[in-house]
XYZ file of C-alpha atoms in Angstrom:
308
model
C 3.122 20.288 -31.217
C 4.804 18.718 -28.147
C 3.008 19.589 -25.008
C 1.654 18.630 -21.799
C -1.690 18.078 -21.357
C -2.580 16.904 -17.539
C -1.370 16.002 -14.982
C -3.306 14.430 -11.312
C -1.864 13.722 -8.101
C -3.532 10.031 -6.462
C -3.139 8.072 -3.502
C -1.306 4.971 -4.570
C -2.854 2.306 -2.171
C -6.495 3.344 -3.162
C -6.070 5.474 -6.300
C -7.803 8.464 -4.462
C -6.852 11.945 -6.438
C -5.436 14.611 -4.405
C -5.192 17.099 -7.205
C -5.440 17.129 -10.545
C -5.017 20.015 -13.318
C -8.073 21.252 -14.980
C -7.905 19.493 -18.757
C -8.285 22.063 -21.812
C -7.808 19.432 -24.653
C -11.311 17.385 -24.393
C -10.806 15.348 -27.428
C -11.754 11.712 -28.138
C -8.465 10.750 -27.650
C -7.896 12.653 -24.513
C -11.371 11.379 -23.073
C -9.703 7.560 -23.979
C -6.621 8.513 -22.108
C -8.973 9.679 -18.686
C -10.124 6.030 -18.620
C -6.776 4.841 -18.894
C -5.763 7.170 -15.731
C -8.396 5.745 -14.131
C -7.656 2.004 -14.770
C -3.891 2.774 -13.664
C -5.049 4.260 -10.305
C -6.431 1.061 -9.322
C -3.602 -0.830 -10.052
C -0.400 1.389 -9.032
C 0.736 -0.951 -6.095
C 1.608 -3.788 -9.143
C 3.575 -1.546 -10.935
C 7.375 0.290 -10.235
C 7.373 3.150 -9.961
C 8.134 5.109 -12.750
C 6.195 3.810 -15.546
C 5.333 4.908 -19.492
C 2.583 4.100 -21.423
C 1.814 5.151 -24.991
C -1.484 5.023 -25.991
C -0.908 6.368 -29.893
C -1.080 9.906 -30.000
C -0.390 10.760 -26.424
C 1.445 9.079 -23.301
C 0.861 8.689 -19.634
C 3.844 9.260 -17.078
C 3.938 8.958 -13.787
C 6.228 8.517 -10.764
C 5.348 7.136 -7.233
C 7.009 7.873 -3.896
C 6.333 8.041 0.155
C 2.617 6.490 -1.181
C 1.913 9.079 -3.595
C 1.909 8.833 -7.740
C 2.261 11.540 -9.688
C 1.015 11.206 -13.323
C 0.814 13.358 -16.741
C -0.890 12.914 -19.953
C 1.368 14.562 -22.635
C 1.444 14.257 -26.609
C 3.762 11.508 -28.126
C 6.736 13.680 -29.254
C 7.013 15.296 -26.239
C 10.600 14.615 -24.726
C 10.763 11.951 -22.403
C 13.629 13.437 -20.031
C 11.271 16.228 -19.875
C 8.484 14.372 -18.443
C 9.745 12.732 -15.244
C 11.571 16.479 -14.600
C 8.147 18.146 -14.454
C 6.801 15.149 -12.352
C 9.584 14.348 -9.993
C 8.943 18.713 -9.591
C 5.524 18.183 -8.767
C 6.520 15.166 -6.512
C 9.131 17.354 -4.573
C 6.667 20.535 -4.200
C 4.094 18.066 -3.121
C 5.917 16.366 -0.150
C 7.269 19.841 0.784
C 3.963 20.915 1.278
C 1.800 18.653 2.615
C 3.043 15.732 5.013
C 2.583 11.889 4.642
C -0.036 12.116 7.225
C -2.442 14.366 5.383
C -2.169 12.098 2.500
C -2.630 9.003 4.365
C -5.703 9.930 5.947
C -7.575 12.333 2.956
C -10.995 10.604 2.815
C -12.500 13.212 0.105
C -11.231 13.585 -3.637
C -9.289 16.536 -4.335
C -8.716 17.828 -0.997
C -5.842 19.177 -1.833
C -7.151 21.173 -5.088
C -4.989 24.234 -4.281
C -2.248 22.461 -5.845
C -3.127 22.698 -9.014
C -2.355 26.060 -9.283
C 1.637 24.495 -8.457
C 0.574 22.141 -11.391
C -0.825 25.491 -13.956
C 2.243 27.107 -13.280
C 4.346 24.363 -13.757
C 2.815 22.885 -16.713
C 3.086 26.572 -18.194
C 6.691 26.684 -17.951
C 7.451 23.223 -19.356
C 4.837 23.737 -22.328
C 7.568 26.748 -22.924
C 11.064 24.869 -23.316
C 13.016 28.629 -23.588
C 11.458 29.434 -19.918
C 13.527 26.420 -18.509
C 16.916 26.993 -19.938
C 19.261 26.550 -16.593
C 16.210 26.584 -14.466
C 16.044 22.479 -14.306
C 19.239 19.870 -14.539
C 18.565 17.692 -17.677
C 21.989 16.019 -17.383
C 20.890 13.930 -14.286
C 17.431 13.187 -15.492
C 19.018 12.127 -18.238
C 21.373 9.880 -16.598
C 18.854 8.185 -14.343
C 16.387 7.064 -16.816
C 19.525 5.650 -19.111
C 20.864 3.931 -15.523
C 17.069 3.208 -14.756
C 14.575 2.975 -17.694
C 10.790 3.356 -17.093
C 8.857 0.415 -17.469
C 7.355 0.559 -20.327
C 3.239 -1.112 -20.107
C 1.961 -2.100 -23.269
C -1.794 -1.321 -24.017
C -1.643 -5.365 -24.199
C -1.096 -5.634 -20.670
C -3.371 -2.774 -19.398
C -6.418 -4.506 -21.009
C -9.493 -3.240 -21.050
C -9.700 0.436 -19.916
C -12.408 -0.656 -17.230
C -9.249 -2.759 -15.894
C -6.108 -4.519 -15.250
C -6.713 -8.177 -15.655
C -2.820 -9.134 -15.767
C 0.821 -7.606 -15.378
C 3.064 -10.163 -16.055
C 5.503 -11.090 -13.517
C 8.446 -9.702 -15.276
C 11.778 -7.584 -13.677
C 12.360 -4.790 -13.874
C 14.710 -3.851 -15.715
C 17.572 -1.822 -13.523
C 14.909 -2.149 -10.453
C 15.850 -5.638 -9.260
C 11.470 -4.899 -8.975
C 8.809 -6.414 -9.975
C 6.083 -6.002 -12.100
C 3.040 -7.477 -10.436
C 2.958 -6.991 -6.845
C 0.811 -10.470 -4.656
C -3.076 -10.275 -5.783
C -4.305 -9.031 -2.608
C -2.306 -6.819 -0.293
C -3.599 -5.476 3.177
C -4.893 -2.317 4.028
C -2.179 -0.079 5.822
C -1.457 -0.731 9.350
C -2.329 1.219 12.126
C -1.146 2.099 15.096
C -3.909 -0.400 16.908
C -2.852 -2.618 14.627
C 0.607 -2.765 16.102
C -0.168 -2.839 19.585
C -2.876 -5.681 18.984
C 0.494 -7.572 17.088
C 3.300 -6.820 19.831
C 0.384 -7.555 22.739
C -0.183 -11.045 20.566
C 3.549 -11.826 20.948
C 3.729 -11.111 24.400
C 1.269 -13.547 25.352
C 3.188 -16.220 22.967
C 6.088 -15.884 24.389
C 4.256 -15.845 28.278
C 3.001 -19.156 27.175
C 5.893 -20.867 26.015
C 7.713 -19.949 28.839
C 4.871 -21.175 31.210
C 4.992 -24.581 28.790
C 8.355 -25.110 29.197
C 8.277 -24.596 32.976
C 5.518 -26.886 33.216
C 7.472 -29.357 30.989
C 10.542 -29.403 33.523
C 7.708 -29.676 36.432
C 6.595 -32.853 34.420
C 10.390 -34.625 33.977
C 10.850 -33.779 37.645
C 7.105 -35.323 39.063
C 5.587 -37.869 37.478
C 2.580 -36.997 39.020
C 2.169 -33.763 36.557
C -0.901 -32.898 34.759
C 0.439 -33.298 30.550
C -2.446 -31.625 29.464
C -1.437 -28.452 31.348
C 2.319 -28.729 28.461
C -0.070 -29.109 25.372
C -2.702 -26.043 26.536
C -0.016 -23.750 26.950
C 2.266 -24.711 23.918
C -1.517 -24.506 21.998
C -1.814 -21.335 23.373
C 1.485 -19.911 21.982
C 0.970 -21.447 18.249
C -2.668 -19.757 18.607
C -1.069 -15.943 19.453
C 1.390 -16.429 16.661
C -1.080 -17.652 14.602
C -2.977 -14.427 14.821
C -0.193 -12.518 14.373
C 0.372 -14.146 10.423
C -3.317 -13.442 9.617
C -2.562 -10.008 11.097
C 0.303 -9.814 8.534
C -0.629 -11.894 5.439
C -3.873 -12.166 3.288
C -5.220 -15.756 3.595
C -8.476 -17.414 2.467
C -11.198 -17.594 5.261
C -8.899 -15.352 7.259
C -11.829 -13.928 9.157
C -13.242 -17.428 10.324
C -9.592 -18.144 10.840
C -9.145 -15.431 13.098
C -12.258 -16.414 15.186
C -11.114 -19.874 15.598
C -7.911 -19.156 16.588
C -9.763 -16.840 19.374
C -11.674 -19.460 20.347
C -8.841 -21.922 20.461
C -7.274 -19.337 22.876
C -10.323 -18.842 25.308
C -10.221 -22.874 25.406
C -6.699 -23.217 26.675
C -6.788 -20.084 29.023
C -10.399 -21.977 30.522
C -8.669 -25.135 31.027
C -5.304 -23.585 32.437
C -8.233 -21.754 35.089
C -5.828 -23.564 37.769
C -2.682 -21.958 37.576
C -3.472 -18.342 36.450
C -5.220 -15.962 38.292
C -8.791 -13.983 36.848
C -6.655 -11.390 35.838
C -4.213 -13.147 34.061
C -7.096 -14.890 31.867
C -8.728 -11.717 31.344
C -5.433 -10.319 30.226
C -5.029 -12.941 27.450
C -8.592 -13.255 26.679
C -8.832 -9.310 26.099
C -5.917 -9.727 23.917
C -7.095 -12.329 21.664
C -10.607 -10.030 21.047
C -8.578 -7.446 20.294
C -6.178 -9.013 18.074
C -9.220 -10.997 16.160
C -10.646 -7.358 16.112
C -7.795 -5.819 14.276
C -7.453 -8.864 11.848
C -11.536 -8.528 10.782
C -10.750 -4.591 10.434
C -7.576 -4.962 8.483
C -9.077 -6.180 4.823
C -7.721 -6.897 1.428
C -7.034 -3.651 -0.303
C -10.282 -3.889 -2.785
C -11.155 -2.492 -5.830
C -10.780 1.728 -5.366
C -13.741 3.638 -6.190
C -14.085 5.489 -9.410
C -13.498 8.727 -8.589
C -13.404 10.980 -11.812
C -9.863 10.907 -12.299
């Protein structure tokens, strides 16, 4: 019998459920498939987003959007255009309901359990094929999976249900997308964040226009200070600097970060001459904070294993 068994909102950046359906079928196979939800969770960053995987008897779906995956657990012979209707319905109820901003900062699991009861109701209908007759569009379901396939994950690939050692780096297929996003992606940035980058820029770009001003100062008197060029063009490569550990994941980047802050309290000390206090507090603040946001903005690590 072809059915629906599951089905679980998460968090894609963390794997953090939202919601989830309460499971019936608590078979050994259906207890396997859990741990396979779980090990997907972690890992739905480095995957496109809509994805199949068949595990034997039963497959996992799921769809992600706007930082949100929705995924299902359904028996084998269950029809695939049928699948990503009932989850791109759950995806569309979802965002209707709650915004990207409640999702983005939910710290607990399942704080948005009320929605299973959307998922119940839902699963209901599409568990009975004769209550959807001209209630859902098949055609253009149809049409977009033959236009744009899921990407199909082998239990090969997955591993070991504990985790997801490797996704090769294939396309895919009708995406132009990848498989396998970089190893270690950043935490989300916040609106701190952004005003610690743009503030970082502005000083750059005060710097190299003081360095350039002191260069013309230098071809016009010979009697210039060249030192005063190199600590203000040192000054500008240390803001941008901070502003690519800001943006990429580096080794050391911390110590990085706190050299590059130290490099810019040693030009702004030297340059004591021809700024004011306030002016070297202003870049000196700047640099804390930026160094601040850098050590607070971490690698995306391993999510926690919620019960998913």
């Amino acid at each position: 019998m072809s059915l629906i068994l599951s089905a679980s909102v998460v968090r894609s950046r963390d794997g953090l459920p939202l919601s989830a359906s309460t499971d019936c079928e608590q078979s050994a196979g259906v207890q396997e498939c859990r741990k396979y939800f779980k090990t997907l969770a972690k890992k739905l960053t480095q995957l496109p987003d809509r994805c199949t995987l068949n595990t034997g008897k039963y497959n996992i779906n799921f769809i992600s959007s706007l930082g949100v995956s929705y995924m299902m657990l359904c028996t084998e012979n269950y029809p695939n255009v049928l699948s990503f209707c009932f989850l791109d319905e759950l995806q569309k109820e979802f965002i209707t309901t709650y915004n990207m901003m409640k999702t983005n900062t939910a710290v607990r699991p399942y704080c948005f359990i009320e929605f299973d009861n959307f998922i119940q109701r839902t699963k209901q209908r599409y568990n009975n094929p004769r209550s959807l007759s001209g209630k859902i569009n098949l055609a253009d379901m149809q049409t977009e999976i033959r236009l744009r396939p899921p990407y199909q994950i082998s239990l090969s690939e997955l591993g070991s249900p504990n985790g997801l050692p490797h996704i090769s780096h294939k396309e895919y297929k009708g995406t132009g997308k990848m498989s396998a996003a970089p190893h270690q992606r950043l935490e989300p940035v916040t609106l701190s964040g952004i005003v610690s980058f743009v503030l970082s820029l502005l000083c750059g770009a005060l710097n190299l226009i003081r360095g350039f001003h002191a260069t013309e100062s230098l071809l016009q008197n010979e009697g210039e200070d060249f030192s005063y060029v190199i600590a203000f063009f040192l000054g500008t490569a240390a803001c941008l600097y901070q502003c690519y550990l800001f943006v990429y994941c580096t080794g050391w980047r911390n110590i990085k970060s706190f050299l590059t802050f130290g490099l810019i309290c040693l030009c702004n000390m030297y340059l004591y001459e021809l700024r004011n206090l306030w002016q070297i507090f202003f870049h000196v603040t700047v640099g804390a904070f930026s160094t601040l946001q850098i050590r607070l903005r971490q690698p995306q690590g391993k999510s926690h294993d919620y019960n998913v």
